XYZ file of N, CA and C in Angstrom:
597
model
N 15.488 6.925 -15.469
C 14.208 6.904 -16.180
C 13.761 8.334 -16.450
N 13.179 8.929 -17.718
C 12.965 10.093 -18.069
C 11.510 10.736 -17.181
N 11.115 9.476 -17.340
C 9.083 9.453 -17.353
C 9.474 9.179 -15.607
N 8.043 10.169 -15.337
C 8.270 9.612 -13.849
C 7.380 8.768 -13.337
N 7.128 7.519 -12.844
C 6.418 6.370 -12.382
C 6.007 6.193 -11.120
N 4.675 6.378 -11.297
C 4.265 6.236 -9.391
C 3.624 4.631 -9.678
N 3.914 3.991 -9.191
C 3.265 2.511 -9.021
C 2.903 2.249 -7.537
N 1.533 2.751 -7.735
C 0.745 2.305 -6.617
C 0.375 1.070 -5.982
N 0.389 -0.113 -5.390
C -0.357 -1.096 -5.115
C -0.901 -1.538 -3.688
N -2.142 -1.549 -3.830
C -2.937 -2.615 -2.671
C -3.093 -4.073 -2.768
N -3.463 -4.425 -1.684
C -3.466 -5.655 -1.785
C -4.281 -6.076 -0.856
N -4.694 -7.706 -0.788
C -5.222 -8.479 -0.068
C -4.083 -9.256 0.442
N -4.228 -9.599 2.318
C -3.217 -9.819 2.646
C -2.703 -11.473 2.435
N -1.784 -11.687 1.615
C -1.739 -13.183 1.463
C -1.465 -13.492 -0.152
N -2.135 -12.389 -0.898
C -1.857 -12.319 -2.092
C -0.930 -12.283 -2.669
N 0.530 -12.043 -2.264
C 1.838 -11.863 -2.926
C 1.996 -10.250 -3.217
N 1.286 -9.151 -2.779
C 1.177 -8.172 -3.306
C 2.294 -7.439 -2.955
N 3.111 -7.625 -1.713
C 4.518 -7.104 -1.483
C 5.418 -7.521 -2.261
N 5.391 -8.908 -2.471
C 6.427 -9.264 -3.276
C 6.259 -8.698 -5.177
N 5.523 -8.635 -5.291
C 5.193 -8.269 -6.663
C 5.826 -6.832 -6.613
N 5.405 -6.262 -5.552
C 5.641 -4.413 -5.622
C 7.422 -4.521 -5.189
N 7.929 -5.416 -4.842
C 9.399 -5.642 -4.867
C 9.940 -5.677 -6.248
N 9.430 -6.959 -6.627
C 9.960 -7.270 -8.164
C 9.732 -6.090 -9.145
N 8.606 -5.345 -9.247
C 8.502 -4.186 -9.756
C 9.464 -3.017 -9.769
N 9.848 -2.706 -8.362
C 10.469 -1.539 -8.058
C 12.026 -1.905 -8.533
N 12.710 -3.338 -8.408
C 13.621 -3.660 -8.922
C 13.841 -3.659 -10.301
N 12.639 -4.143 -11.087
C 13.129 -4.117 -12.917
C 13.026 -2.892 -13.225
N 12.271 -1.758 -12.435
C 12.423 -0.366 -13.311
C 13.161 0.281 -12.840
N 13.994 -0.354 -11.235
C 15.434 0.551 -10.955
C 13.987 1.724 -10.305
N 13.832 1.682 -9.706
C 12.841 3.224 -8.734
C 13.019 2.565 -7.175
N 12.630 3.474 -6.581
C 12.529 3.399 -4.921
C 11.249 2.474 -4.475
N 11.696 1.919 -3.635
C 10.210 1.073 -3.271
C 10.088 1.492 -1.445
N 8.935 2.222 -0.815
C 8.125 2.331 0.261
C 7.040 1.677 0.269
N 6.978 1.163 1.732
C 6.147 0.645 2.345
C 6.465 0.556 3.840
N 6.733 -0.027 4.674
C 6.734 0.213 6.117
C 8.124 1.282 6.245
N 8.881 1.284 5.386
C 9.982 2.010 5.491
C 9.780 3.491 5.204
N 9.039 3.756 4.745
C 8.068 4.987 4.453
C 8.751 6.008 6.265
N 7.867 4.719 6.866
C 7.977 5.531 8.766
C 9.577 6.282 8.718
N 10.555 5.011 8.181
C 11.818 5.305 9.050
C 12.183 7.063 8.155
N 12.309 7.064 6.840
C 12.249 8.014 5.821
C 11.699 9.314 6.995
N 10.435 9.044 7.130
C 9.556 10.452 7.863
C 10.364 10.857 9.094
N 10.273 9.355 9.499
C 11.145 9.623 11.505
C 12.630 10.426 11.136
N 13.292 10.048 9.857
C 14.534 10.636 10.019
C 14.779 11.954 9.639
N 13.541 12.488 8.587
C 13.123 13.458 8.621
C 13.487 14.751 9.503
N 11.906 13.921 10.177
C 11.454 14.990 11.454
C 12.325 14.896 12.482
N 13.226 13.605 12.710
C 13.876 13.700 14.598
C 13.308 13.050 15.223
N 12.187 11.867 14.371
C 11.398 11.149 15.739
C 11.325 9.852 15.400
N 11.312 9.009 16.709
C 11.461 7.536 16.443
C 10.223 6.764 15.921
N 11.353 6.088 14.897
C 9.934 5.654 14.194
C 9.234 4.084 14.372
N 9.657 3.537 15.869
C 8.919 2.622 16.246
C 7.698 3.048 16.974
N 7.743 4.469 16.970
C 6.260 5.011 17.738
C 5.837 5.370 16.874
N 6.063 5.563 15.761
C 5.072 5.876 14.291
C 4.365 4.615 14.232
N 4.790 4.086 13.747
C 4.594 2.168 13.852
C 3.534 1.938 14.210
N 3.284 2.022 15.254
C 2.424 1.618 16.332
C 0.835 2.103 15.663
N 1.137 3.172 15.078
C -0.704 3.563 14.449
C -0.492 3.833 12.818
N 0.527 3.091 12.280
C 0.919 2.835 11.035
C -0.264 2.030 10.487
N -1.006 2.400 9.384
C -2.291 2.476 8.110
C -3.361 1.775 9.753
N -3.674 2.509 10.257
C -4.742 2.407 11.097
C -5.377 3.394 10.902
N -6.960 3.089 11.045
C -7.743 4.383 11.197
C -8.043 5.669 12.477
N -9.068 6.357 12.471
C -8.477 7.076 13.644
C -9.924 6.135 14.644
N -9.684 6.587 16.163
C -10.259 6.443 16.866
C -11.141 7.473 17.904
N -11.953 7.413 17.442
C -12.833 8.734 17.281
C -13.221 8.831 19.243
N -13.456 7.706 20.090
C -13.670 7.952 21.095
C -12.341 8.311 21.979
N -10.982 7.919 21.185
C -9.947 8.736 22.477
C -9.142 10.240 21.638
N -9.995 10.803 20.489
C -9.223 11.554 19.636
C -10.223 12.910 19.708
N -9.479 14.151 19.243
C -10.895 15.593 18.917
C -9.868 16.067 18.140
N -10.667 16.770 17.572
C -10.141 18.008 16.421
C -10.522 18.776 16.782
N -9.907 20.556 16.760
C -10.214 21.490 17.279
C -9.334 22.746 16.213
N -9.842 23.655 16.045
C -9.263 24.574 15.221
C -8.610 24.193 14.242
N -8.461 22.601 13.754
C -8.006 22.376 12.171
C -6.670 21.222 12.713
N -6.785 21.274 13.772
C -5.582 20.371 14.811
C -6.320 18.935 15.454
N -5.672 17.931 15.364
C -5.757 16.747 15.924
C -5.049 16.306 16.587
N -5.724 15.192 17.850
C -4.799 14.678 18.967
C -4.989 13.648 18.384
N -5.347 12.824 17.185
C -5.188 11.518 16.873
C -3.715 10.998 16.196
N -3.049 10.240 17.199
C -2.160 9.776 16.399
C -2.124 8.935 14.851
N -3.514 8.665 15.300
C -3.332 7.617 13.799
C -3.945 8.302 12.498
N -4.546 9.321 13.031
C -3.988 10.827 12.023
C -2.970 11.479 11.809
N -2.387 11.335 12.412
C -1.004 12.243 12.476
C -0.088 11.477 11.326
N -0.084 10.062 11.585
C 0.719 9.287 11.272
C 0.685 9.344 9.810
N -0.898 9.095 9.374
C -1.171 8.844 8.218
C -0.916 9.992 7.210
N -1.666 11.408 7.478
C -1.042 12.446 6.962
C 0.528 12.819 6.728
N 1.324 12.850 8.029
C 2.716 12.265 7.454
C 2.959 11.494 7.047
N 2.669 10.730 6.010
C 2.869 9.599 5.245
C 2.172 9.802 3.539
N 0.579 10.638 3.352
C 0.859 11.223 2.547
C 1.489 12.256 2.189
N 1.964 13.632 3.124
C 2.332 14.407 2.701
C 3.719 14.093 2.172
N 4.549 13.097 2.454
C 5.549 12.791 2.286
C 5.748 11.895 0.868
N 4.287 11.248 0.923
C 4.607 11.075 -0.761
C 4.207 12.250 -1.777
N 3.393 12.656 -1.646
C 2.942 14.072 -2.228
C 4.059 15.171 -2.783
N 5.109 15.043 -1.654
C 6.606 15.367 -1.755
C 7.629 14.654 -2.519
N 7.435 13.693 -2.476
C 8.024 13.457 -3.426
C 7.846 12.982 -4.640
N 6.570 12.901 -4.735
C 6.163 13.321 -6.092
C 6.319 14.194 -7.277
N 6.407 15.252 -6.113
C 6.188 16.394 -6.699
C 7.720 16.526 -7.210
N 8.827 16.224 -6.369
C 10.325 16.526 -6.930
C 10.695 15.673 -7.794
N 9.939 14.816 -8.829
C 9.755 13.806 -9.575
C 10.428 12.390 -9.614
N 10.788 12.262 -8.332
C 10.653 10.655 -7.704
C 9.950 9.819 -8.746
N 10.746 8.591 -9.030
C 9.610 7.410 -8.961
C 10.004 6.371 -8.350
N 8.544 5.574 -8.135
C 8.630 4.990 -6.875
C 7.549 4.201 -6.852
N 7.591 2.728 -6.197
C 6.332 2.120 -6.149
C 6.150 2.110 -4.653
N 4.754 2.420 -4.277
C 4.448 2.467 -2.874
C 3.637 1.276 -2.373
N 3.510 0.372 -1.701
C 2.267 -0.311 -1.171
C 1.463 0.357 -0.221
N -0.081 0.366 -0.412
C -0.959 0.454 0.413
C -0.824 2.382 0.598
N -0.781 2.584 2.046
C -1.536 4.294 2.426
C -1.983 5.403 1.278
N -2.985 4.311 1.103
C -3.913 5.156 0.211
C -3.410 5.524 -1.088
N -2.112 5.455 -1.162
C -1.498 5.879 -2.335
C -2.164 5.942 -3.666
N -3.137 5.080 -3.732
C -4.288 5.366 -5.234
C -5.028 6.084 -5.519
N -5.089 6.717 -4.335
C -5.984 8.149 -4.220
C -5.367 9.468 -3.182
N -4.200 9.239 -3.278
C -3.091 10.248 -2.950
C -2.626 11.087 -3.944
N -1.923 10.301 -5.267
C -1.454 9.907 -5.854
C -1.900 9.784 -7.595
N -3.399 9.936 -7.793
C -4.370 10.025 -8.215
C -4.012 10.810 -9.876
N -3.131 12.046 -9.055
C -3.762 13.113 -10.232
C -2.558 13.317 -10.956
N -1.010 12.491 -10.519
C -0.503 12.236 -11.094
C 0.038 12.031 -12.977
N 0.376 12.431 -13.883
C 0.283 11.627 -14.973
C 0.942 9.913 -15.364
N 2.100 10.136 -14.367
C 2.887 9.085 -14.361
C 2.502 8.041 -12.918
N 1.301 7.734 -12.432
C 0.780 7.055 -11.626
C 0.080 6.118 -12.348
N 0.093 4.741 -11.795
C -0.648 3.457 -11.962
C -0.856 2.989 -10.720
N -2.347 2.424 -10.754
C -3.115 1.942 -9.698
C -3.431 0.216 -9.481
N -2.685 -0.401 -9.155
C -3.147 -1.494 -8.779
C -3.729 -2.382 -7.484
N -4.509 -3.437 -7.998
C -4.946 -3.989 -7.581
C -4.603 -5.541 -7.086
N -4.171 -6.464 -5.691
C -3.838 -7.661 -6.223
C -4.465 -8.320 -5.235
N -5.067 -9.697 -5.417
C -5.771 -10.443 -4.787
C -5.555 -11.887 -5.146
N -6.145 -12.759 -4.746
C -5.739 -14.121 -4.920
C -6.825 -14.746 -4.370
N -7.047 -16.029 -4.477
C -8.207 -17.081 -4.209
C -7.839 -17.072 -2.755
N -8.774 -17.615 -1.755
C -8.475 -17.689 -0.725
C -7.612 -19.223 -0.172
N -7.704 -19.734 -1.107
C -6.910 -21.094 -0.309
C -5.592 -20.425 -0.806
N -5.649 -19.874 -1.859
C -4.615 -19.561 -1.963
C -3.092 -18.878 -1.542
N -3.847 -17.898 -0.501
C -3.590 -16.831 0.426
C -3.520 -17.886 1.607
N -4.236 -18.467 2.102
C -4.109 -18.848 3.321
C -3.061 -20.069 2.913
N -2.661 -20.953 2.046
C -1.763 -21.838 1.914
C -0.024 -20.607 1.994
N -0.262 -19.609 1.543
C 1.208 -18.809 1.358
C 1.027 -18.434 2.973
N 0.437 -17.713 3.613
C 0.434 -17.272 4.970
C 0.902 -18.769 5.814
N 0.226 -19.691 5.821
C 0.604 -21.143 6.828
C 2.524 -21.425 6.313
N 2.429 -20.814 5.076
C 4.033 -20.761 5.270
C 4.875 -20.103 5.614
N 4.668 -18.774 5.119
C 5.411 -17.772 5.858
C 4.939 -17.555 7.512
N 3.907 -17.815 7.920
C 4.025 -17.678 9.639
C 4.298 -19.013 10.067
N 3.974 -20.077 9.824
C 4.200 -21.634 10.392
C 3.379 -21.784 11.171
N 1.447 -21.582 10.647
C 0.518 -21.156 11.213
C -0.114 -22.234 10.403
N -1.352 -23.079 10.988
C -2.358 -24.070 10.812
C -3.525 -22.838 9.948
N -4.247 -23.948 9.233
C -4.800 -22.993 8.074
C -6.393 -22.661 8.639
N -6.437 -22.523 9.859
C -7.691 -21.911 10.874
C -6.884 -20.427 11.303
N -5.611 -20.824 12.114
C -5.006 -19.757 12.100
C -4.230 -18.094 10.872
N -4.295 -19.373 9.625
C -3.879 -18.321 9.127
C -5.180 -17.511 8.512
N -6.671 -17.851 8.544
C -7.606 -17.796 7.758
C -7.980 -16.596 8.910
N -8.021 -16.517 10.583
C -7.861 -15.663 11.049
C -6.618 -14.226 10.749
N -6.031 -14.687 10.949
C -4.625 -13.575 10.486
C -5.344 -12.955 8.961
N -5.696 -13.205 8.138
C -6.137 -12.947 6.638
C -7.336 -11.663 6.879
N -8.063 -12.380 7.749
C -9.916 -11.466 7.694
C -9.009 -10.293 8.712
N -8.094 -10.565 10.157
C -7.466 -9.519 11.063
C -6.991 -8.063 10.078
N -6.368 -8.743 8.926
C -5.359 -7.724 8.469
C -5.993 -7.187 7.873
N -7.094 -8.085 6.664
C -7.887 -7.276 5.583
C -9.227 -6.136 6.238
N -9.527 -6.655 7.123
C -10.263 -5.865 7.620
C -9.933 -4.715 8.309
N -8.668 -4.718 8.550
C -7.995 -3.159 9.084
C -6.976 -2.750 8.082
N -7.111 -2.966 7.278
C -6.686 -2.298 5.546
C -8.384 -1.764 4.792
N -9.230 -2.633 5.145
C -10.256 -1.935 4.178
C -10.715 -0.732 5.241
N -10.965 -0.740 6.321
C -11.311 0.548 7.427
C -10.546 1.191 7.166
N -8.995 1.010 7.157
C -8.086 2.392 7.325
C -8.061 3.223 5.517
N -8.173 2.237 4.508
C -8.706 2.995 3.130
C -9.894 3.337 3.447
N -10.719 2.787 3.483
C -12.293 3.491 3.428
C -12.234 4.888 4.231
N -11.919 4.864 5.311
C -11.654 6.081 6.168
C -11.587 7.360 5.666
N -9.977 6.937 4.340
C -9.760 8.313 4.343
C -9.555 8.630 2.299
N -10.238 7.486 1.845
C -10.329 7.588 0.638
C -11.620 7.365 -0.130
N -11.957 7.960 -1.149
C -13.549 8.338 -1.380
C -13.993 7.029 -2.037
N -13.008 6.368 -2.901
C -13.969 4.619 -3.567
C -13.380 3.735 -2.597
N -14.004 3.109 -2.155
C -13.504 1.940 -1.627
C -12.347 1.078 -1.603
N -12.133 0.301 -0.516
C -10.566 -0.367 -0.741
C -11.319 -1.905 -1.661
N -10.659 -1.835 -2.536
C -10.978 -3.156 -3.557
C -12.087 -3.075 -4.581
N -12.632 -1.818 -4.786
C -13.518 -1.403 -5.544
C -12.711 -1.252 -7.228
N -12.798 -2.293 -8.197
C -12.350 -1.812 -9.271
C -12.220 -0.729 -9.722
N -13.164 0.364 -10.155
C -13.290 1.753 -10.338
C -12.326 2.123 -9.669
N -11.446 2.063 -8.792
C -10.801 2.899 -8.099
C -8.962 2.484 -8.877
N -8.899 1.760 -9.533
C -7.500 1.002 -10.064
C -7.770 1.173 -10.993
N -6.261 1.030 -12.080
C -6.208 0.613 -12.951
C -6.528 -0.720 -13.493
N -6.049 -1.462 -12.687
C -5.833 -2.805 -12.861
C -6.648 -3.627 -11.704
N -6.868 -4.873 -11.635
C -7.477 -5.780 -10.558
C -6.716 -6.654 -10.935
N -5.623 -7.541 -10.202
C -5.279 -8.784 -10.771
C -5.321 -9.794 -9.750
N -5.575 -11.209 -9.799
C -5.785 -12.360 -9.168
C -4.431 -13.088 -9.359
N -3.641 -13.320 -8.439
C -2.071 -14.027 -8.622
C -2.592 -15.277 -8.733
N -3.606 -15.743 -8.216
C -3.615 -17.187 -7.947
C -3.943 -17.803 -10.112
N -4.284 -17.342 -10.860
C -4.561 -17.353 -11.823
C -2.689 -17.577 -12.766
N -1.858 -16.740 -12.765
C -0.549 -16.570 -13.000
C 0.788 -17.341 -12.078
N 0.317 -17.156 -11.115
C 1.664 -17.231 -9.832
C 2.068 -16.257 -9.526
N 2.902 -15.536 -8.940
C 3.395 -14.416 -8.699
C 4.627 -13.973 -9.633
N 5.577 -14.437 -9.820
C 6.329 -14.218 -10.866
C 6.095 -13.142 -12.180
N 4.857 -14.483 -13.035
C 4.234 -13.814 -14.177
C 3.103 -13.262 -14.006
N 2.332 -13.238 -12.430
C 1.526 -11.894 -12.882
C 2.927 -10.550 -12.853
N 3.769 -10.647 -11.716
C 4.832 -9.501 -12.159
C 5.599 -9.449 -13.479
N 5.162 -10.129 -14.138
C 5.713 -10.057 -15.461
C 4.713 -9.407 -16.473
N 3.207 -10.167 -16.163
C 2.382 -8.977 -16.941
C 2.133 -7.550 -16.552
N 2.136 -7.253 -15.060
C 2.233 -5.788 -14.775
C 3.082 -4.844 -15.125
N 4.827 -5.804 -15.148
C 5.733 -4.933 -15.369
C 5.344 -4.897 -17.008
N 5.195 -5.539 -18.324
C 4.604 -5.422 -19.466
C 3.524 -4.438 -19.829
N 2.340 -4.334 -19.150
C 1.284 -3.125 -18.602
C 1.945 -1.841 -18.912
N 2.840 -2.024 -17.882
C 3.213 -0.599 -17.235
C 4.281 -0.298 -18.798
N 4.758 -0.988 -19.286
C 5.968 -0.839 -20.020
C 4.735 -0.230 -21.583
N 4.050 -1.074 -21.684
C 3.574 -0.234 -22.756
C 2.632 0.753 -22.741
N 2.113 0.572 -21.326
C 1.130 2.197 -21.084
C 2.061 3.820 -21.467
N 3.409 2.994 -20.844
C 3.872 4.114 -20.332
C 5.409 4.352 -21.640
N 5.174 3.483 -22.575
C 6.251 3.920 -23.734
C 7.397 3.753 -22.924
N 7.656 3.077 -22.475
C 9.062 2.150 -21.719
C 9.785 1.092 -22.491
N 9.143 0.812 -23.810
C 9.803 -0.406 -24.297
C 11.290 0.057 -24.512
């Protein structure tokens, strides 16, 4: 690809928003990160990246953490900053790549070849895909849904200036439950194809 493509996406958890950022990263042939992001950094640096993991898109915790001369003992600072600086990097060596989630929409921002999305879904909707993929009763999965989303909107809000799910902050907002997942990835990858003179 000539043009270089950052395809950003967040999501609501339940929405299909991984799978979409799969199907994406496959029709334009680019790299796709998201939890694999860690192993990339760990192999990097020399360090194991099941202890990255552990404070992977968490926010920090201000009562066991201090900053002092421009330095932090918060791991779940540590983590996160290695994770943008590492896309930032490869940005810059003109990678493209679709990322899910760490902030990447406002990492990522000033980009020319960056798109920001958004994906969400009705809530029965989300909680009928979760009771399948975990083999979870739909009390349980409606817990698991508010668990995750609510420590995705803290760990964006934290460390990014619009809000996590705030239109203004995307390009796009899309609702799968409206399409299916398939053809909303069929209108995004279309989006992207004529924003970006890809036909």
């Amino acid at each position: 690809m000539d043009k270089q493509l950052l395809i950003s996406i967040s999501r609501e958890f339940g929405s299909g928003g991984r799978e979409i950022a799969h199907m994406l990263a496959k029709r334009f042939a680019i790299n796709y990160y998201d939890r694999n992001l860690l192993d990339e950094i760990a192999n990097e640096k020399s360090f194991d990246a099941e202890k990255l993991r552990k404070f992977d898109e968490k926010p920090r915790l201000f009562l066991f953490s201090r900053t002092a001369r421009g330095q932090t003992n918060s791991p779940e600072l540590i983590v996160a900053n290695y994770q943008f600086d590492y896309l930032v990097k490869k940005a810059n060596e003109g990678e493209s790549f679709v990322i899910v989630g760490r902030c990447a929409d406002e990492i990522l921002a000033n980009y020319e070849g960056t798109v920001k999305l958004f994906i969400l879904a009705d809530e029965d909707c989300k909680i009928k895909r979760i009771c399948e993929s975990r083999n979870v009763n739909q009390d349980e999965a409606r817990g698991i849904m508010n668990r995750h989303d609510r420590k995705r909107k803290k760990y964006h809000n934290y460390y990014c200036n619009i809000k996590w799910g705030d239109s203004r902050g995307y390009d796009l907002t899309i609702n799968t439950s409206r399409l299916g997942i398939e053809k909303t990835a069929d209108f995004l990858e279309q989006y992207i194809r004529e924003r970006f003179d890809l036909n």
